CSV table of C-alpha atoms in Angstrom, one decimal:
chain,number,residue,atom,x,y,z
I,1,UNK,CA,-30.2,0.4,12.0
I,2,UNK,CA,-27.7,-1.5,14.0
I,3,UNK,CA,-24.3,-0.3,15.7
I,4,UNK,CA,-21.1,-0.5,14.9
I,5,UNK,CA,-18.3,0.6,17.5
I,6,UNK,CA,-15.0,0.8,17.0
I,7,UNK,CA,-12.4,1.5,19.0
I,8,UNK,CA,-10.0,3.9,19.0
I,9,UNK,CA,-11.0,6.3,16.7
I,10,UNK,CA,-7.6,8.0,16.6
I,11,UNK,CA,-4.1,6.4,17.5
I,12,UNK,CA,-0.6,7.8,16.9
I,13,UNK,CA,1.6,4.9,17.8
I,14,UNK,CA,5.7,4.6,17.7
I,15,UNK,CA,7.5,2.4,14.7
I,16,UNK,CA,8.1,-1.0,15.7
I,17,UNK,CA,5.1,-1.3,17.9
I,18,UNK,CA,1.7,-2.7,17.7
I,19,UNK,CA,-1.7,-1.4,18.0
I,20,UNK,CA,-4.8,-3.2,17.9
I,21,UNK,CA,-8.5,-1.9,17.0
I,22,UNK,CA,-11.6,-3.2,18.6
I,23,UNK,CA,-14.9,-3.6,16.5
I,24,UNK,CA,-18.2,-4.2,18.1
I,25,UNK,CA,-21.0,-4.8,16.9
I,26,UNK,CA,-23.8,-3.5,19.8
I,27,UNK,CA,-27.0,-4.9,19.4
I,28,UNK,CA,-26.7,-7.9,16.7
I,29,UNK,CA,-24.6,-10.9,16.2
I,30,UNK,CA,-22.3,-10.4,13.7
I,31,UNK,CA,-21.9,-13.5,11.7
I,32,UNK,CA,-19.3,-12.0,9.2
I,33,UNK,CA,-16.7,-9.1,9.8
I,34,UNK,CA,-15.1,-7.8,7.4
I,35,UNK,CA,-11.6,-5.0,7.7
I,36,UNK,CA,-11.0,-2.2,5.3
I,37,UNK,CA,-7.7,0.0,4.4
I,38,UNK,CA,-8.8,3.3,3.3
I,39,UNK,CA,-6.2,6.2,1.8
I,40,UNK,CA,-7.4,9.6,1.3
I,41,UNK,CA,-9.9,10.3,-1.7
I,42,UNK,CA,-9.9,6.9,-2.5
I,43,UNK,CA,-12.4,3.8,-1.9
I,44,UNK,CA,-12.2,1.1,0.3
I,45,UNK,CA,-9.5,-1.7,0.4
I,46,UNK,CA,-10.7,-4.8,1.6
I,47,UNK,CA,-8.4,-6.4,3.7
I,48,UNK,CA,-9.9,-9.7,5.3
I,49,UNK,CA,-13.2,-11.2,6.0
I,50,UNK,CA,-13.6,-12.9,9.0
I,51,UNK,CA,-16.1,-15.3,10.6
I,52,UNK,CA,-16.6,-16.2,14.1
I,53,UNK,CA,-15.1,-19.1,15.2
I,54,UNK,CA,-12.4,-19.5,11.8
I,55,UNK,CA,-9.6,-18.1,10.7
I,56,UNK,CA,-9.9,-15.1,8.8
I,57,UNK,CA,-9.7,-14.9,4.7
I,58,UNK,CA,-7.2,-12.9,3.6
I,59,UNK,CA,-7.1,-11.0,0.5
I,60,UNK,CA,-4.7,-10.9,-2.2
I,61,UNK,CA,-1.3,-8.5,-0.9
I,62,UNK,CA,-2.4,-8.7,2.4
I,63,UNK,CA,0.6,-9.9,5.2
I,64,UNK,CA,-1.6,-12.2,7.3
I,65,UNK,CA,1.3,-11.8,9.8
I,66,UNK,CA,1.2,-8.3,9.5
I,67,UNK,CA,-2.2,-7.7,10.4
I,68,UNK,CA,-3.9,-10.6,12.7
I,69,UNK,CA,-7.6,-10.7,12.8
I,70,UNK,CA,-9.5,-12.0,15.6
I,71,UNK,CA,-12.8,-12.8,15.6
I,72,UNK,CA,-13.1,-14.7,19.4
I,73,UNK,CA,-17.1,-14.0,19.3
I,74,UNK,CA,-20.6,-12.9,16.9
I,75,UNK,CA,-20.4,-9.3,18.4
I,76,UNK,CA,-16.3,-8.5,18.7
I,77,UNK,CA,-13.6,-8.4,15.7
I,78,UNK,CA,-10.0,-7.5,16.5
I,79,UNK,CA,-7.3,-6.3,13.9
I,80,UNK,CA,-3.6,-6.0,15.1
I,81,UNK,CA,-1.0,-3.9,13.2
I,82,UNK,CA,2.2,-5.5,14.6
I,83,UNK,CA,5.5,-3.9,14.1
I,84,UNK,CA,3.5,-0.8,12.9
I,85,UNK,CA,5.8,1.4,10.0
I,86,UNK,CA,4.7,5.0,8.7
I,87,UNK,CA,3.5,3.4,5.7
I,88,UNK,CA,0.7,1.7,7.7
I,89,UNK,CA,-0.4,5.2,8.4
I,90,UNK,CA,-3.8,4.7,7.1
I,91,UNK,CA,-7.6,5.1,8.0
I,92,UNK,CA,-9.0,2.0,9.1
I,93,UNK,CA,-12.9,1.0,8.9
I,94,UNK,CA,-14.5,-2.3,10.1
I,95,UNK,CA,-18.3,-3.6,9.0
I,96,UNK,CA,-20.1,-6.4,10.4
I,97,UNK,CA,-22.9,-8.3,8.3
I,98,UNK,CA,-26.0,-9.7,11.1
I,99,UNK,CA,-26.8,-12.2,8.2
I,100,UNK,CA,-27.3,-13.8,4.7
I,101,UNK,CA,-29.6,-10.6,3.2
I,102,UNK,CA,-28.2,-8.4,5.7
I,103,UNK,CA,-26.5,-5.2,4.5
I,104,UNK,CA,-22.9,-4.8,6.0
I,105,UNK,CA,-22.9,-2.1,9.4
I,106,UNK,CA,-19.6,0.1,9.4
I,107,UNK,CA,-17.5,1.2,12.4
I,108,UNK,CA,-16.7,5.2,12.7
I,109,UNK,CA,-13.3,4.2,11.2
I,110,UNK,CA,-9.5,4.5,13.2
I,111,UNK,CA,-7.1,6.7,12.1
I,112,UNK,CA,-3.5,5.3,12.6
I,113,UNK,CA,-0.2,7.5,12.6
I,114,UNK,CA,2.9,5.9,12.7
I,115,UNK,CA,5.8,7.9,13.6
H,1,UNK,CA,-16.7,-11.1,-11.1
H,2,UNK,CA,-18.5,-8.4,-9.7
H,3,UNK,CA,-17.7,-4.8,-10.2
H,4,UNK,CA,-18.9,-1.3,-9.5
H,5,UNK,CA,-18.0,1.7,-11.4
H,6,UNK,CA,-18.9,5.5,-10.5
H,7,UNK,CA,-18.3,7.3,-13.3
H,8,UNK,CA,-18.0,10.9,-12.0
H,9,UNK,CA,-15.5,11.3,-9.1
H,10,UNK,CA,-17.5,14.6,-8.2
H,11,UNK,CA,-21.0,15.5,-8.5
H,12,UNK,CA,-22.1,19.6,-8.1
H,13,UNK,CA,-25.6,20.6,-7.8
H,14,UNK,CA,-27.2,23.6,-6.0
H,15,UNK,CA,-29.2,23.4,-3.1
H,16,UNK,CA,-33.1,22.7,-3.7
H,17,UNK,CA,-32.3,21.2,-7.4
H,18,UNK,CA,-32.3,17.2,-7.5
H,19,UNK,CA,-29.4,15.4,-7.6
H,20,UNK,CA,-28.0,11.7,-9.2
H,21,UNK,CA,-25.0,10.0,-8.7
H,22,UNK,CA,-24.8,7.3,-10.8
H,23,UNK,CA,-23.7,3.5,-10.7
H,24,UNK,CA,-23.3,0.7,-13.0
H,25,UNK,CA,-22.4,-2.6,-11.6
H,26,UNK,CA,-21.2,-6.0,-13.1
H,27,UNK,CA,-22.4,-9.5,-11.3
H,28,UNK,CA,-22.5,-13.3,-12.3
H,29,UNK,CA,-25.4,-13.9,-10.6
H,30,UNK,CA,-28.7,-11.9,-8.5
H,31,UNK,CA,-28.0,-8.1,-8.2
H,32,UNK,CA,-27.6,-7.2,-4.4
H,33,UNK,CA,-26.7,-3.7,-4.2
H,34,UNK,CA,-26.6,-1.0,-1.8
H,35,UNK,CA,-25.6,2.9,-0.8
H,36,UNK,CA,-23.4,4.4,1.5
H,37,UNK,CA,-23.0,7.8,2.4
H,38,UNK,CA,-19.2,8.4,4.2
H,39,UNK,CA,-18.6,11.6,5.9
H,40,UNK,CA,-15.2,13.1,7.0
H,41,UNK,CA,-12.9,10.6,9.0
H,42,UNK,CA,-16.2,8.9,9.5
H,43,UNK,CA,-17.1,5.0,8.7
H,44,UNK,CA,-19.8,4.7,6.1
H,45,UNK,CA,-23.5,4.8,6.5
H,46,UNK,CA,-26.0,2.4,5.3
H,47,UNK,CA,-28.7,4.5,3.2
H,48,UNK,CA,-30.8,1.8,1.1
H,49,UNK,CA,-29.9,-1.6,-0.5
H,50,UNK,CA,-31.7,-3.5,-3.7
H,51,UNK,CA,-32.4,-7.2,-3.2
H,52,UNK,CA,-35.4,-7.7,-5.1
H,53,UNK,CA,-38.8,-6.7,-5.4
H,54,UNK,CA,-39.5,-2.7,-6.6
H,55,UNK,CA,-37.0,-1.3,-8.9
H,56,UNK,CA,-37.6,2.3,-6.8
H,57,UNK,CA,-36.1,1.7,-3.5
H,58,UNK,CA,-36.5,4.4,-0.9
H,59,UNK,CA,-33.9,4.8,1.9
H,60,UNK,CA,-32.8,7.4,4.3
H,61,UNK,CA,-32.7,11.2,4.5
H,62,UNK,CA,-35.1,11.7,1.9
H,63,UNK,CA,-32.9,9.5,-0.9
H,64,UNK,CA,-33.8,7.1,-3.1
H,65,UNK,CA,-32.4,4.3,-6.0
H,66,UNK,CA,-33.3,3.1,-9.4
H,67,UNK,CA,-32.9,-0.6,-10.5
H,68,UNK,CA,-32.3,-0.5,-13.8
H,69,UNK,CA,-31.4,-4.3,-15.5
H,70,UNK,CA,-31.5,-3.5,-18.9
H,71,UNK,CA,-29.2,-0.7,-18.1
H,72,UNK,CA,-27.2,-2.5,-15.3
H,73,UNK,CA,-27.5,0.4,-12.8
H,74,UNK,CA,-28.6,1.8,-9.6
H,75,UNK,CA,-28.2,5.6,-9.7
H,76,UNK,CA,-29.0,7.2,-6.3
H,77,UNK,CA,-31.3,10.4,-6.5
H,78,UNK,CA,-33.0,13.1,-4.2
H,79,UNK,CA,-35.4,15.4,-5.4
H,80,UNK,CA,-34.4,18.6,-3.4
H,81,UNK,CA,-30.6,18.2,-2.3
H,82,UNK,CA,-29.4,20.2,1.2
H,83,UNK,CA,-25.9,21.8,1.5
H,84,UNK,CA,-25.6,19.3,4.4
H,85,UNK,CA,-25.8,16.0,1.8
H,86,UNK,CA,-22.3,17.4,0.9
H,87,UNK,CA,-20.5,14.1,1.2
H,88,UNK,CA,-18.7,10.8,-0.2
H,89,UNK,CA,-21.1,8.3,-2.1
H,90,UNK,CA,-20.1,4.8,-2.4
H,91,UNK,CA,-22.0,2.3,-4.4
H,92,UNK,CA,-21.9,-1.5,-3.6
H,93,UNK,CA,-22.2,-4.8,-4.9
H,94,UNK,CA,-22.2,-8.2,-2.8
H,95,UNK,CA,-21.3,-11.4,-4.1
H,96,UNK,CA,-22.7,-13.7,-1.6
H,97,UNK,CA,-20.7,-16.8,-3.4
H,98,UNK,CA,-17.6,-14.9,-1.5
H,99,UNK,CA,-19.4,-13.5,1.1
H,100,UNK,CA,-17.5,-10.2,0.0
H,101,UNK,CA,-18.7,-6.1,-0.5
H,102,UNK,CA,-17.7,-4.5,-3.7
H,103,UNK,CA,-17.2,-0.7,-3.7
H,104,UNK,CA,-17.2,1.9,-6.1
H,105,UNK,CA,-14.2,4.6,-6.2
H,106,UNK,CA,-16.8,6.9,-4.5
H,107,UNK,CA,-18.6,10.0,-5.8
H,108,UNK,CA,-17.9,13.7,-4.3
H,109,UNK,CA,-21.6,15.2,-3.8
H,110,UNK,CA,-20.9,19.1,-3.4
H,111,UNK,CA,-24.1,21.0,-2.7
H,112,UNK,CA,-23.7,24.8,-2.9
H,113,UNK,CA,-26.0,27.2,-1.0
């Protein structure tokens, strides 16, 4: 199947600063990214969709500011935590769809501490 | 909307006996569904999908799905399970008028030796 990478797969980062995870999808064109929030023993939280070229879709509770989504080309996806506090601590998984019957493709996931 | 629900958070079965975790889903429109397997602090892994055609869909590792309509569900079975299928199971649903994924709460496969 095809390859998702995502990058780091483990970050400890200080309050008040920003980190920013890289997903890549290797050998397809990602039309459609998507970013999960996942806390432990429970499912995945979509966060946004995004699509190359646009602005992403944010859903509902979701600080826009808070978390900027890039999505500059069809194989790279960025997500920024700015002003990261401990209660961002979270595991975070991207996916990238290649097109309209494809199945979504997920990243190893990024573990972010905030201390 | 569309929905998913597992109804067992955790599933036990022995090695060598079959297994089923199960999955009911809710949609508006064509049933696109799909099965992913998450191990620990890992992303999740693609292991079949539904989009038409057979209601028996075979994926990976020896797994495979039943389309049920009538029933509304897609439960996800193995004839002989390994100790090493021990993982998370989430069910999916897409709705392609939202271009979104729709997970279930996840299923705990425990296989004992």
């Amino acid at each position: 199947g095809a390859v998702v990478s995502q990058h780091p797969s483990r970050v400890i980062c200080k309050s008040g600063t920003s980190v920013k995870i890289e997903c890549r999808s290797l050998d397809f064109q990602a039309t459609t990214m998507f970013w999960y929030r996942q806390f432990p023993k429970q499912s995945l939280m979509l966060m946004a969709t995004s699509n190359e070229g646009s602005k992403a879709t944010y859903e509902q509770g979701v600080e826009k500011d808070k978390f900027l989504i890039n999505h500059a080309s069809l194989t790279l996806s960025t997500l920024t935590v700015t002003s990261a506090h401990p209660e961002d601590s979270s595991f975070y998984i991207c996916s990238a769809r290649q097109g309209a019957l494809s199945e979504a493709f997920f990243g190893q996931g990024t573990r972010l501490t905030v201390v | 909307a569309q929905s998913v629900a597992q109804p067992e958070d955790q599933v036990n079965v022995a090695e060598g006996n079959p297994l089923t975790v199960k999955c009911t889903y809710s949609v508006s429109g064509n049933p696109y569904l799909f099965w992913y397997v998450q191990y620990p602090n890992r992303g999740l892994q693609f292991l079949l999908k539904y989009i038409t055609g057979d209601n028996l869909v075979k994926g990976s590792y020896g797994f495979e799905a039943e389309f049920n309509k009538s029933q509304t569900s897609f439960h996800l079975k193995k004839p002989s399970a390994l100790v090493s299928d021990s993982a998370l199971y989430f069910c999916a649903v897409r709705d392609d008028n939202f271009n979104k994924f729709y997970f279930g709460s996840g299923t705990k496969l425990n296989v004992k030796p």
